[in-house]
mmCIF file of C-alpha atoms in Angstrom:
data_model
loop_
_atom_site.group_PDB
_atom_site.id
_atom_site.type_symbol
_atom_site.label_atom_id
_atom_site.label_comp_id
_atom_site.label_asym_id
_atom_site.label_seq_id
_atom_site.Cartn_x
_atom_site.Cartn_y
_atom_site.Cartn_z
ATOM 1 C CA MET A 10 11.577 13.740 10.717
ATOM 2 C CA GLN A 11 9.855 16.882 12.466
ATOM 3 C CA ALA A 12 5.911 16.810 13.378
ATOM 4 C CA ALA A 13 3.834 19.177 11.800
ATOM 5 C CA SER A 14 2.955 22.237 14.787
ATOM 6 C CA GLN A 15 -0.223 21.469 15.206
ATOM 7 C CA ILE A 16 -2.937 24.854 13.389
ATOM 8 C CA PRO A 17 -4.927 27.022 16.079
ATOM 9 C CA PRO A 18 -7.772 26.931 14.061
ATOM 10 C CA SER A 19 -8.465 30.727 14.562
ATOM 11 C CA THR A 20 -5.076 30.697 11.690
ATOM 12 C CA CYS A 21 -5.605 28.037 9.916
ATOM 13 C CA LYS A 22 -5.916 28.725 5.768
ATOM 14 C CA ILE A 23 -7.818 25.594 3.449
ATOM 15 C CA ALA A 24 -7.298 25.587 0.078
ATOM 16 C CA ALA A 25 -9.295 23.096 -2.336
ATOM 17 C CA LEU A 26 -7.088 21.945 -4.928
ATOM 18 C CA ILE A 27 -9.208 20.380 -7.964
ATOM 19 C CA PRO A 28 -6.926 18.606 -10.469
ATOM 20 C CA ALA A 29 -9.151 18.613 -13.901
ATOM 21 C CA TYR A 30 -9.315 17.232 -17.095
ATOM 22 C CA ARG A 31 -11.980 17.286 -20.185
ATOM 23 C CA GLU A 32 -14.563 18.086 -17.030
ATOM 24 C CA ALA A 33 -16.370 21.267 -18.665
ATOM 25 C CA MET A 34 -19.573 19.753 -17.458
ATOM 26 C CA ALA A 35 -19.395 19.432 -13.846
ATOM 27 C CA ILE A 36 -16.353 21.519 -12.702
ATOM 28 C CA ALA A 37 -18.231 24.972 -12.685
ATOM 29 C CA ASP A 38 -20.912 23.398 -10.072
ATOM 30 C CA VAL A 39 -17.741 21.537 -8.248
ATOM 31 C CA VAL A 40 -16.156 24.874 -8.010
ATOM 32 C CA GLN A 41 -19.358 26.862 -6.305
ATOM 33 C CA ARG A 42 -19.912 24.173 -3.971
ATOM 34 C CA THR A 43 -16.856 24.579 -2.752
ATOM 35 C CA ILE A 44 -16.078 27.969 -2.449
ATOM 36 C CA PRO A 45 -17.878 28.718 1.384
ATOM 37 C CA HIS A 46 -16.277 25.615 2.792
ATOM 38 C CA VAL A 47 -12.657 26.414 2.065
ATOM 39 C CA ASP A 48 -10.243 29.856 1.924
ATOM 40 C CA LEU A 49 -9.267 29.721 -1.930
ATOM 41 C CA VAL A 50 -10.453 26.970 -4.497
ATOM 42 C CA LEU A 51 -7.743 25.956 -7.105
ATOM 43 C CA VAL A 52 -8.515 24.353 -10.380
ATOM 44 C CA VAL A 53 -5.023 22.632 -12.061
ATOM 45 C CA ASP A 54 -6.458 22.129 -15.456
ATOM 46 C CA ASP A 55 -4.237 19.091 -16.681
ATOM 47 C CA GLY A 56 -4.607 20.371 -20.786
ATOM 48 C CA SER A 57 -8.387 19.527 -21.075
ATOM 49 C CA PRO A 58 -8.763 20.273 -24.839
ATOM 50 C CA ASP A 59 -12.506 22.004 -23.606
ATOM 51 C CA ASP A 60 -13.493 24.709 -22.065
ATOM 52 C CA THR A 61 -12.901 23.155 -18.599
ATOM 53 C CA ALA A 62 -10.522 26.007 -17.278
ATOM 54 C CA GLU A 63 -12.597 28.708 -18.693
ATOM 55 C CA LEU A 64 -15.785 26.856 -16.596
ATOM 56 C CA ALA A 65 -13.553 27.301 -13.900
ATOM 57 C CA ARG A 66 -12.620 30.255 -13.571
ATOM 58 C CA LYS A 67 -15.571 31.575 -14.356
ATOM 59 C CA ALA A 68 -17.465 30.147 -11.398
ATOM 60 C CA GLY A 69 -14.894 31.820 -8.911
ATOM 61 C CA ALA A 70 -11.840 29.565 -9.101
ATOM 62 C CA GLU A 71 -7.995 30.410 -9.928
ATOM 63 C CA VAL A 72 -6.533 28.064 -12.367
ATOM 64 C CA ILE A 73 -3.967 27.016 -14.057
ATOM 65 C CA VAL A 74 -2.908 26.134 -17.165
ATOM 66 C CA HIS A 75 -1.038 22.980 -18.343
ATOM 67 C CA SER A 76 -0.161 23.073 -22.071
ATOM 68 C CA VAL A 77 -0.429 19.166 -22.015
ATOM 69 C CA ASN A 78 -1.615 16.896 -20.563
ATOM 70 C CA GLN A 79 0.833 15.371 -18.026
ATOM 71 C CA GLY A 80 -0.813 13.625 -15.601
ATOM 72 C CA LYS A 81 -3.348 13.657 -12.400
ATOM 73 C CA GLY A 82 -0.237 13.315 -9.871
ATOM 74 C CA ALA A 83 1.510 15.386 -12.039
ATOM 75 C CA ALA A 84 -2.076 18.120 -11.884
ATOM 76 C CA MET A 85 -1.591 17.681 -7.855
ATOM 77 C CA LYS A 86 2.070 18.502 -7.544
ATOM 78 C CA THR A 87 1.694 21.359 -9.613
ATOM 79 C CA GLY A 88 -1.353 23.066 -7.082
ATOM 80 C CA MET A 89 0.063 21.368 -4.273
ATOM 81 C CA LYS A 90 3.670 23.297 -4.468
ATOM 82 C CA ILE A 91 1.869 26.673 -5.430
ATOM 83 C CA LEU A 92 -0.394 26.350 -2.565
ATOM 84 C CA THR A 93 2.696 25.412 0.099
ATOM 85 C CA GLU A 94 4.507 28.741 -1.302
ATOM 86 C CA ARG A 95 1.283 30.459 -0.698
ATOM 87 C CA GLY A 96 1.076 29.798 2.391
ATOM 88 C CA PHE A 97 -1.719 27.936 2.957
ATOM 89 C CA ASP A 98 -1.890 25.185 5.918
ATOM 90 C CA TYR A 99 -3.788 22.234 4.390
ATOM 91 C CA ILE A 100 -5.134 21.073 0.966
ATOM 92 C CA MET A 101 -8.380 19.866 0.305
ATOM 93 C CA LEU A 102 -7.780 17.347 -2.835
ATOM 94 C CA LEU A 103 -11.074 16.708 -4.687
ATOM 95 C CA ASP A 104 -12.578 15.684 -8.033
ATOM 96 C CA GLY A 105 -13.439 17.486 -10.588
ATOM 97 C CA ASP A 106 -16.097 15.447 -12.329
ATOM 98 C CA GLY A 107 -18.719 15.758 -8.868
ATOM 99 C CA GLN A 108 -17.938 12.460 -6.995
ATOM 100 C CA HIS A 109 -16.937 14.301 -4.098
ATOM 101 C CA ALA A 110 -19.600 16.002 -1.835
ATOM 102 C CA PRO A 111 -17.912 19.450 -0.993
ATOM 103 C CA GLU A 112 -20.799 19.543 1.495
ATOM 104 C CA GLU A 113 -18.394 17.266 2.985
ATOM 105 C CA VAL A 114 -15.428 19.074 3.099
ATOM 106 C CA SER A 115 -15.647 20.203 6.903
ATOM 107 C CA ARG A 116 -15.572 16.523 7.951
ATOM 108 C CA PHE A 117 -11.763 16.755 6.835
ATOM 109 C CA THR A 118 -11.497 20.500 8.143
ATOM 110 C CA ALA A 119 -12.955 19.177 11.776
ATOM 111 C CA VAL A 120 -10.086 16.729 12.643
ATOM 112 C CA ALA A 121 -7.417 19.182 10.669
ATOM 113 C CA ARG A 122 -8.265 21.835 12.994
ATOM 114 C CA ALA A 123 -8.156 19.686 15.662
ATOM 115 C CA GLY A 124 -4.872 18.625 15.170
ATOM 116 C CA ALA A 125 -5.574 15.189 14.874
ATOM 117 C CA ALA A 126 -3.928 14.132 11.477
ATOM 118 C CA HIS A 127 -1.323 14.861 8.874
ATOM 119 C CA VAL A 128 -3.078 13.633 6.478
ATOM 120 C CA VAL A 129 -7.573 12.524 6.595
ATOM 121 C CA LEU A 130 -8.728 10.366 3.878
ATOM 122 C CA GLY A 131 -12.026 9.873 2.944
ATOM 123 C CA ASN A 132 -13.711 6.462 3.173
ATOM 124 C CA ARG A 133 -17.022 5.477 0.772
ATOM 125 C CA PHE A 134 -16.855 1.973 2.883
ATOM 126 C CA GLU A 135 -19.334 2.757 5.196
ATOM 127 C CA ASN A 136 -22.049 2.619 2.713
ATOM 128 C CA VAL A 137 -20.793 1.005 -1.066
ATOM 129 C CA LYS A 138 -24.120 1.041 -2.224
ATOM 130 C CA GLY A 139 -23.731 2.851 -5.124
ATOM 131 C CA MET A 140 -19.848 1.510 -5.728
ATOM 132 C CA PRO A 141 -19.646 -0.639 -8.482
ATOM 133 C CA ILE A 142 -18.987 -4.183 -7.565
ATOM 134 C CA VAL A 143 -15.811 -4.590 -9.898
ATOM 135 C CA ARG A 144 -14.642 -1.103 -8.055
ATOM 136 C CA ARG A 145 -15.921 -2.354 -5.052
ATOM 137 C CA PHE A 146 -13.567 -5.355 -5.565
ATOM 138 C CA VAL A 147 -10.390 -3.866 -6.323
ATOM 139 C CA ASN A 148 -10.516 -1.078 -4.202
ATOM 140 C CA SER A 149 -10.995 -3.498 -1.177
ATOM 141 C CA LEU A 150 -7.432 -5.072 -2.630
ATOM 142 C CA MET A 151 -5.982 -2.319 -3.111
ATOM 143 C CA SER A 152 -6.618 -0.964 0.533
ATOM 144 C CA ARG A 153 -5.050 -3.785 2.319
ATOM 145 C CA ILE A 154 -1.892 -4.256 0.068
ATOM 146 C CA ILE A 155 -1.237 -0.232 0.980
ATOM 147 C CA SER A 156 -2.227 -0.619 4.398
ATOM 148 C CA ASN A 157 -0.595 -3.585 4.961
ATOM 149 C CA ALA A 158 3.391 -0.962 3.636
ATOM 150 C CA CYS A 159 1.940 1.532 5.618
ATOM 151 C CA GLY A 160 1.634 -0.220 8.311
ATOM 152 C CA VAL A 161 -1.744 1.586 9.530
ATOM 153 C CA ARG A 162 -5.360 0.422 8.546
ATOM 154 C CA ILE A 163 -6.229 3.327 5.735
ATOM 155 C CA PRO A 164 -10.125 1.733 4.725
ATOM 156 C CA ASP A 165 -10.163 3.597 1.388
ATOM 157 C CA THR A 166 -6.700 4.341 0.537
ATOM 158 C CA GLN A 167 -8.145 5.004 -3.401
ATOM 159 C CA CYS A 168 -10.303 7.704 -2.777
ATOM 160 C CA GLY A 169 -9.130 10.761 -4.081
ATOM 161 C CA PHE A 170 -10.762 12.860 -1.647
ATOM 162 C CA ARG A 171 -8.555 14.519 0.867
ATOM 163 C CA LEU A 172 -6.777 16.477 3.272
ATOM 164 C CA ILE A 173 -3.158 17.034 4.101
ATOM 165 C CA ARG A 174 -1.141 19.717 5.806
ATOM 166 C CA SER A 175 0.829 21.688 3.590
ATOM 167 C CA SER A 176 3.678 20.692 5.676
ATOM 168 C CA LEU A 177 3.845 17.088 4.938
ATOM 169 C CA VAL A 178 4.484 18.545 0.560
ATOM 170 C CA THR A 179 7.813 17.973 0.495
ATOM 171 C CA TYR A 180 7.797 14.581 1.991
ATOM 172 C CA ILE A 181 5.175 13.118 -0.903
ATOM 173 C CA MET A 182 6.402 14.988 -3.485
ATOM 174 C CA GLY A 183 7.543 11.690 -5.590
ATOM 175 C CA SER A 184 8.291 10.172 -8.641
ATOM 176 C CA SER A 185 4.807 9.223 -9.911
ATOM 177 C CA ASP A 186 2.419 11.675 -12.600
ATOM 178 C CA HIS A 187 -0.589 9.368 -12.652
ATOM 179 C CA PHE A 188 -3.416 7.951 -10.394
ATOM 180 C CA ASP A 189 -0.216 5.999 -9.086
ATOM 181 C CA PHE A 190 0.528 9.732 -7.291
ATOM 182 C CA GLU A 191 -2.340 9.257 -4.917
ATOM 183 C CA THR A 192 -0.746 6.093 -3.743
ATOM 184 C CA GLU A 193 3.038 6.673 -3.286
ATOM 185 C CA MET A 194 1.152 9.657 -1.430
ATOM 186 C CA LEU A 195 0.053 7.411 1.794
ATOM 187 C CA LEU A 196 3.518 5.686 1.509
ATOM 188 C CA LEU A 197 5.521 8.089 1.444
ATOM 189 C CA ALA A 198 3.783 9.777 3.968
ATOM 190 C CA SER A 199 3.740 6.724 6.098
ATOM 191 C CA ARG A 200 7.674 6.686 5.939
ATOM 192 C CA ALA A 201 8.025 10.066 6.853
ATOM 193 C CA GLY A 202 6.422 9.343 10.505
ATOM 194 C CA PHE A 203 2.868 11.714 9.636
ATOM 195 C CA THR A 204 0.005 10.610 10.740
ATOM 196 C CA ILE A 205 -3.518 9.408 8.356
ATOM 197 C CA GLN A 206 -7.101 8.849 9.355
ATOM 198 C CA SER A 207 -9.985 8.287 7.673
ATOM 199 C CA VAL A 208 -13.777 10.454 7.906
ATOM 200 C CA PRO A 209 -16.374 8.375 5.993
ATOM 201 C CA VAL A 210 -17.833 10.196 2.838
ATOM 202 C CA SER A 211 -20.244 9.710 0.273
ATOM 203 C CA THR A 212 -20.903 7.036 -2.291
ATOM 204 C CA ILE A 213 -21.212 8.761 -6.079
ATOM 205 C CA TYR A 214 -21.049 7.099 -9.445
ATOM 206 C CA GLY A 215 -23.098 9.035 -12.414
ATOM 207 C CA ALA A 216 -22.872 9.616 -16.082
ATOM 208 C CA GLU A 217 -18.881 10.509 -15.858
ATOM 209 C CA LYS A 218 -16.447 7.748 -17.809
ATOM 210 C CA THR A 219 -13.526 7.051 -15.233
ATOM 211 C CA LYS A 220 -10.058 8.062 -17.041
ATOM 212 C CA ILE A 221 -8.162 5.178 -14.855
ATOM 213 C CA ARG A 222 -7.328 2.374 -17.253
ATOM 214 C CA PRO A 223 -8.032 -0.643 -15.172
ATOM 215 C CA VAL A 224 -4.868 -2.732 -16.453
ATOM 216 C CA GLN A 225 -2.383 0.188 -17.398
ATOM 217 C CA ASP A 226 -2.255 1.484 -13.923
ATOM 218 C CA THR A 227 -3.169 -1.873 -11.753
ATOM 219 C CA ILE A 228 0.545 -2.117 -13.538
ATOM 220 C CA LYS A 229 1.621 0.715 -12.571
ATOM 221 C CA PHE A 230 0.768 0.104 -9.119
ATOM 222 C CA ILE A 231 2.014 -2.702 -8.799
ATOM 223 C CA LYS A 232 5.717 -1.710 -10.178
ATOM 224 C CA LEU A 233 5.226 1.150 -7.482
ATOM 225 C CA MET A 234 4.369 -1.325 -4.929
ATOM 226 C CA ARG A 235 7.573 -3.203 -6.330
ATOM 227 C CA ARG A 236 10.156 -0.592 -6.020
ATOM 228 C CA TRP A 237 8.639 -0.124 -2.338
ATOM 229 C CA GLN A 238 9.564 -3.540 -1.555
ATOM 230 C CA LYS A 239 12.719 -2.946 -2.146
ATOM 231 C CA GLN A 240 13.119 -1.021 0.905
ATOM 232 C CA SER A 241 10.781 -2.481 2.846
ATOM 233 C CA ASP A 242 9.347 -6.100 3.300
ATOM 234 C CA THR A 243 5.855 -5.068 4.195
ATOM 235 C CA PHE A 244 4.716 -5.503 0.295
ATOM 236 C CA PRO A 245 2.442 -9.162 0.675
ATOM 237 C CA ALA A 246 3.112 -10.298 -3.641
ATOM 238 C CA GLY A 247 -0.309 -12.611 -3.724
ATOM 239 C CA PRO A 248 -2.209 -9.944 -3.407
ATOM 240 C CA ALA A 249 -0.700 -8.156 -6.029
ATOM 241 C CA ALA A 250 -1.176 -11.125 -8.566
ATOM 242 C CA ALA A 251 -4.683 -10.949 -7.977
ATOM 243 C CA LEU A 252 -5.288 -7.511 -7.762
ATOM 244 C CA HIS A 253 -3.577 -7.367 -11.874
ATOM 245 C CA GLN A 254 -6.119 -10.667 -12.566
ATOM 246 C CA ALA A 255 -9.008 -8.869 -11.127
ATOM 247 C CA ALA A 256 -7.655 -5.776 -13.446
ATOM 248 C CA VAL A 257 -7.300 -7.886 -16.784
ATOM 249 C CA GLU A 258 -10.381 -9.669 -16.279
ATOM 250 C CA LYS A 259 -12.381 -6.403 -16.011
#
Protein backbone atom coordinates (compact mmCIF):
# COMPACT_ATOMS: atom_id res chain seq x y z
CA MET A 1 0.00 0.00 0.00
CA GLN A 2 1.35 3.38 -0.98
CA ALA A 3 0.91 6.20 1.52
CA ALA A 4 -1.56 8.90 0.53
CA SER A 5 0.21 11.91 -0.92
CA GLN A 6 0.25 15.15 1.02
CA ILE A 7 -2.20 17.75 -0.24
CA PRO A 8 -0.95 21.33 -0.62
CA PRO A 9 -3.06 23.60 1.65
CA SER A 10 -4.04 25.85 -1.24
CA THR A 11 -5.69 23.02 -3.19
CA CYS A 12 -7.15 20.96 -0.34
CA LYS A 13 -10.91 20.39 -0.73
CA ILE A 14 -12.80 19.34 2.40
CA ALA A 15 -16.40 18.12 2.55
CA ALA A 16 -18.47 17.48 5.67
CA LEU A 17 -20.45 14.25 5.72
CA ILE A 18 -23.37 14.01 8.14
CA PRO A 19 -25.17 10.65 8.36
CA ALA A 20 -28.61 11.38 9.80
CA TYR A 21 -31.65 9.48 11.00
CA ARG A 22 -34.57 11.22 12.68
CA GLU A 23 -32.60 14.42 13.31
CA ALA A 24 -35.29 16.97 12.44
CA MET A 25 -34.78 18.86 15.70
CA ALA A 26 -31.06 19.51 15.25
CA ILE A 27 -30.01 18.98 11.63
CA ALA A 28 -30.63 22.52 10.33
CA ASP A 29 -28.53 24.08 13.10
CA VAL A 30 -25.71 21.58 12.57
CA VAL A 31 -25.67 22.18 8.81
CA GLN A 32 -25.71 25.97 9.12
CA ARG A 33 -22.87 25.95 11.64
CA THR A 34 -20.80 23.53 9.53
CA ILE A 35 -21.06 25.32 6.18
CA PRO A 36 -18.53 28.10 6.97
CA HIS A 37 -15.81 25.56 7.77
CA VAL A 38 -15.85 23.30 4.69
CA ASP A 39 -16.33 23.39 0.93
CA LEU A 40 -19.50 21.27 0.95
CA VAL A 41 -21.92 19.77 3.46
CA LEU A 42 -23.45 16.45 2.41
CA VAL A 43 -26.22 14.94 4.52
CA VAL A 44 -27.14 11.30 3.96
CA ASP A 45 -30.63 10.82 5.35
CA ASP A 46 -30.87 7.15 6.28
CA GLY A 47 -34.58 6.65 5.64
CA SER A 48 -35.87 9.10 8.27
CA PRO A 49 -39.67 9.17 8.64
CA ASP A 50 -39.54 12.86 9.68
CA ASP A 51 -38.44 16.07 7.90
CA THR A 52 -34.68 15.54 8.36
CA ALA A 53 -33.89 15.60 4.62
CA GLU A 54 -36.05 18.63 3.82
CA LEU A 55 -34.71 20.67 6.74
CA ALA A 56 -31.10 19.79 5.88
CA ARG A 57 -31.65 20.85 2.27
CA LYS A 58 -33.26 24.15 3.29
CA ALA A 59 -30.32 24.82 5.63
CA GLY A 60 -27.90 24.64 2.69
CA ALA A 61 -26.75 21.02 2.58
CA GLU A 62 -26.69 18.71 -0.38
CA VAL A 63 -28.86 15.73 0.56
CA ILE A 64 -28.89 12.07 -0.42
CA VAL A 65 -31.79 9.95 0.84
CA HIS A 66 -31.88 6.22 1.53
CA SER A 67 -35.38 4.92 0.79
CA VAL A 68 -35.20 2.67 3.86
CA ASN A 69 -33.12 2.75 7.03
CA GLN A 70 -29.88 0.82 6.46
CA GLY A 71 -27.73 1.84 9.43
CA LYS A 72 -25.25 4.59 10.25
CA GLY A 73 -22.36 2.74 8.65
CA ALA A 74 -24.27 2.31 5.41
CA ALA A 75 -25.09 6.02 5.34
CA MET A 76 -21.42 6.86 5.91
CA LYS A 77 -20.35 4.53 3.09
CA THR A 78 -22.82 6.11 0.68
CA GLY A 79 -21.52 9.59 1.42
CA MET A 80 -17.84 8.61 1.40
CA LYS A 81 -18.13 6.98 -2.02
CA ILE A 82 -19.89 10.01 -3.50
CA LEU A 83 -17.45 12.54 -2.07
CA THR A 84 -14.42 10.53 -3.14
CA GLU A 85 -15.75 10.23 -6.68
CA ARG A 86 -16.29 13.99 -6.76
CA GLY A 87 -12.67 14.68 -5.94
CA PHE A 88 -12.72 15.91 -2.35
CA ASP A 89 -9.40 15.42 -0.61
CA TYR A 90 -10.74 15.08 2.94
CA ILE A 91 -14.04 14.00 4.46
CA MET A 92 -15.12 15.48 7.79
CA LEU A 93 -17.52 13.16 9.59
CA LEU A 94 -19.88 14.51 12.24
CA ASP A 95 -23.25 13.57 13.66
CA GLY A 96 -26.48 15.41 13.01
CA ASP A 97 -27.73 15.49 16.61
CA GLY A 98 -25.62 18.39 17.85
CA GLN A 99 -23.14 16.35 19.90
CA HIS A 100 -20.27 17.64 17.78
CA ALA A 101 -19.38 21.32 17.61
CA PRO A 102 -18.85 22.34 13.95
CA GLU A 103 -16.76 25.29 15.18
CA GLU A 104 -14.09 22.74 16.11
CA VAL A 105 -13.69 21.46 12.55
CA SER A 106 -10.63 23.68 12.19
CA ARG A 107 -8.80 21.57 14.78
CA PHE A 108 -9.03 18.60 12.44
CA THR A 109 -8.32 20.47 9.22
CA ALA A 110 -5.23 22.09 10.74
CA VAL A 111 -3.72 18.62 11.23
CA ALA A 112 -4.87 17.51 7.78
CA ARG A 113 -3.48 20.54 5.98
CA ALA A 114 -0.15 19.97 7.69
CA GLY A 115 -0.11 16.49 6.14
CA ALA A 116 0.44 15.00 9.58
CA ALA A 117 -2.18 12.20 9.58
CA HIS A 118 -4.50 10.14 7.43
CA VAL A 119 -7.19 9.81 10.09
CA VAL A 120 -7.85 12.45 12.76
CA LEU A 121 -10.23 11.53 15.60
CA GLY A 122 -11.90 13.72 18.17
CA ASN A 123 -10.88 13.03 21.77
CA ARG A 124 -13.49 13.84 24.42
CA PHE A 125 -11.46 12.38 27.27
CA GLU A 126 -9.49 15.54 27.99
CA ASN A 127 -12.68 16.84 29.61
CA VAL A 128 -15.24 14.16 30.45
CA LYS A 129 -17.36 16.28 32.78
CA GLY A 130 -20.36 16.14 30.45
CA MET A 131 -20.08 12.43 29.62
CA PRO A 132 -22.42 10.01 31.47
CA ILE A 133 -20.48 7.67 33.74
CA VAL A 134 -21.61 4.46 31.99
CA ARG A 135 -20.62 5.83 28.59
CA ARG A 136 -17.30 7.00 30.00
CA PHE A 137 -16.53 3.50 31.28
CA VAL A 138 -17.65 1.66 28.14
CA ASN A 139 -15.97 4.13 25.77
CA SER A 140 -12.72 3.95 27.72
CA LEU A 141 -12.74 0.15 27.74
CA MET A 142 -13.55 -0.10 24.04
CA SER A 143 -10.84 2.43 23.24
CA ARG A 144 -8.24 0.32 25.07
CA ILE A 145 -9.30 -2.83 23.22
CA ILE A 146 -9.32 -1.16 19.81
CA SER A 147 -6.05 0.69 20.45
CA ASN A 148 -4.43 -2.65 21.25
CA ALA A 149 -5.80 -4.17 18.06
CA CYS A 150 -4.67 -1.20 15.97
CA GLY A 151 -1.22 -1.08 17.56
CA VAL A 152 -1.50 2.64 18.34
CA ARG A 153 -3.00 4.55 21.25
CA ILE A 154 -6.36 6.07 20.31
CA PRO A 155 -7.86 7.84 23.35
CA ASP A 156 -11.46 7.95 22.10
CA THR A 157 -12.21 5.37 19.41
CA GLN A 158 -15.97 5.81 19.87
CA CYS A 159 -16.01 9.46 18.84
CA GLY A 160 -17.82 9.87 15.52
CA PHE A 161 -16.28 13.31 15.01
CA ARG A 162 -13.40 12.45 12.68
CA LEU A 163 -11.58 13.46 9.51
CA ILE A 164 -10.26 11.05 6.88
CA ARG A 165 -8.33 11.41 3.66
CA SER A 166 -10.46 10.33 0.74
CA SER A 167 -7.59 8.13 -0.44
CA LEU A 168 -8.43 5.79 2.47
CA VAL A 169 -11.97 5.08 1.36
CA THR A 170 -11.24 2.03 -0.77
CA TYR A 171 -9.32 0.50 2.15
CA ILE A 172 -11.89 1.07 4.90
CA MET A 173 -15.27 0.14 3.40
CA GLY A 174 -15.44 -3.10 5.39
CA SER A 175 -18.56 -5.22 5.89
CA SER A 176 -20.27 -3.44 8.79
CA ASP A 177 -23.29 -1.21 8.15
CA HIS A 178 -24.15 -0.02 11.63
CA PHE A 179 -22.32 1.73 14.49
CA ASP A 180 -19.59 -0.92 14.44
CA PHE A 181 -18.44 0.45 11.09
CA GLU A 182 -16.74 3.32 12.94
CA THR A 183 -14.60 0.73 14.74
CA GLU A 184 -13.98 -1.36 11.64
CA MET A 185 -12.81 1.78 9.84
CA LEU A 186 -10.00 2.23 12.38
CA LEU A 187 -8.97 -1.42 12.28
CA LEU A 188 -8.77 -1.44 8.49
CA ALA A 189 -6.96 1.90 8.35
CA SER A 190 -4.32 0.71 10.80
CA ARG A 191 -3.86 -2.59 8.97
CA ALA A 192 -3.34 -0.67 5.72
CA GLY A 193 -0.58 1.37 7.37
CA PHE A 194 -2.34 4.73 7.63
CA THR A 195 -1.51 7.04 10.52
CA ILE A 196 -4.13 7.89 13.15
CA GLN A 197 -4.00 10.97 15.36
CA SER A 198 -6.38 12.67 17.79
CA VAL A 199 -7.38 16.23 18.64
CA PRO A 200 -9.30 17.41 21.73
CA VAL A 201 -13.00 18.18 21.23
CA SER A 202 -15.85 19.22 23.47
CA THR A 203 -18.01 16.69 25.27
CA ILE A 204 -21.61 17.57 24.44
CA TYR A 205 -24.64 15.63 25.61
CA GLY A 206 -28.08 17.20 25.45
CA ALA A 207 -31.65 15.94 25.54
CA GLU A 208 -31.21 13.81 22.40
CA LYS A 209 -31.90 10.10 22.76
CA THR A 210 -29.04 7.85 21.76
CA LYS A 211 -29.64 5.50 18.84
CA ILE A 212 -27.01 3.11 20.17
CA ARG A 213 -28.51 -0.17 21.46
CA PRO A 214 -26.21 -1.12 24.37
CA VAL A 215 -26.59 -4.91 24.21
CA GLN A 216 -27.08 -5.42 20.46
CA ASP A 217 -24.34 -3.01 19.41
CA THR A 218 -21.91 -4.39 21.99
CA ILE A 219 -22.51 -7.88 20.61
CA LYS A 220 -21.83 -6.52 17.10
CA PHE A 221 -18.60 -5.03 18.42
CA ILE A 222 -17.50 -8.31 19.98
CA LYS A 223 -18.28 -10.22 16.77
CA LEU A 224 -16.26 -7.67 14.82
CA MET A 225 -13.29 -8.07 17.16
CA ARG A 226 -13.54 -11.85 16.98
CA ARG A 227 -13.35 -11.65 13.19
CA TRP A 228 -10.32 -9.44 13.64
CA GLN A 229 -8.81 -11.94 16.09
CA LYS A 230 -8.78 -14.58 13.39
CA GLN A 231 -6.36 -12.37 11.48
CA SER A 232 -4.36 -11.15 14.46
CA ASP A 233 -3.41 -12.20 17.97
CA THR A 234 -3.72 -8.67 19.40
CA PHE A 235 -7.29 -8.94 20.67
CA PRO A 236 -7.55 -9.56 24.46
CA ALA A 237 -10.57 -11.75 25.27
CA GLY A 238 -10.88 -10.65 28.91
CA PRO A 239 -11.79 -6.98 28.30
CA ALA A 240 -14.39 -7.98 25.70
CA ALA A 241 -16.23 -10.08 28.24
CA ALA A 242 -16.13 -7.19 30.72
CA LEU A 243 -17.45 -4.85 28.05
CA HIS A 244 -20.37 -7.13 27.26
CA GLN A 245 -21.26 -7.42 30.94
CA ALA A 246 -21.17 -3.63 31.37
CA ALA A 247 -23.58 -3.17 28.47
CA VAL A 248 -25.97 -5.82 29.80
CA GLU A 249 -26.00 -4.21 33.27
CA LYS A 250 -26.81 -0.81 31.75
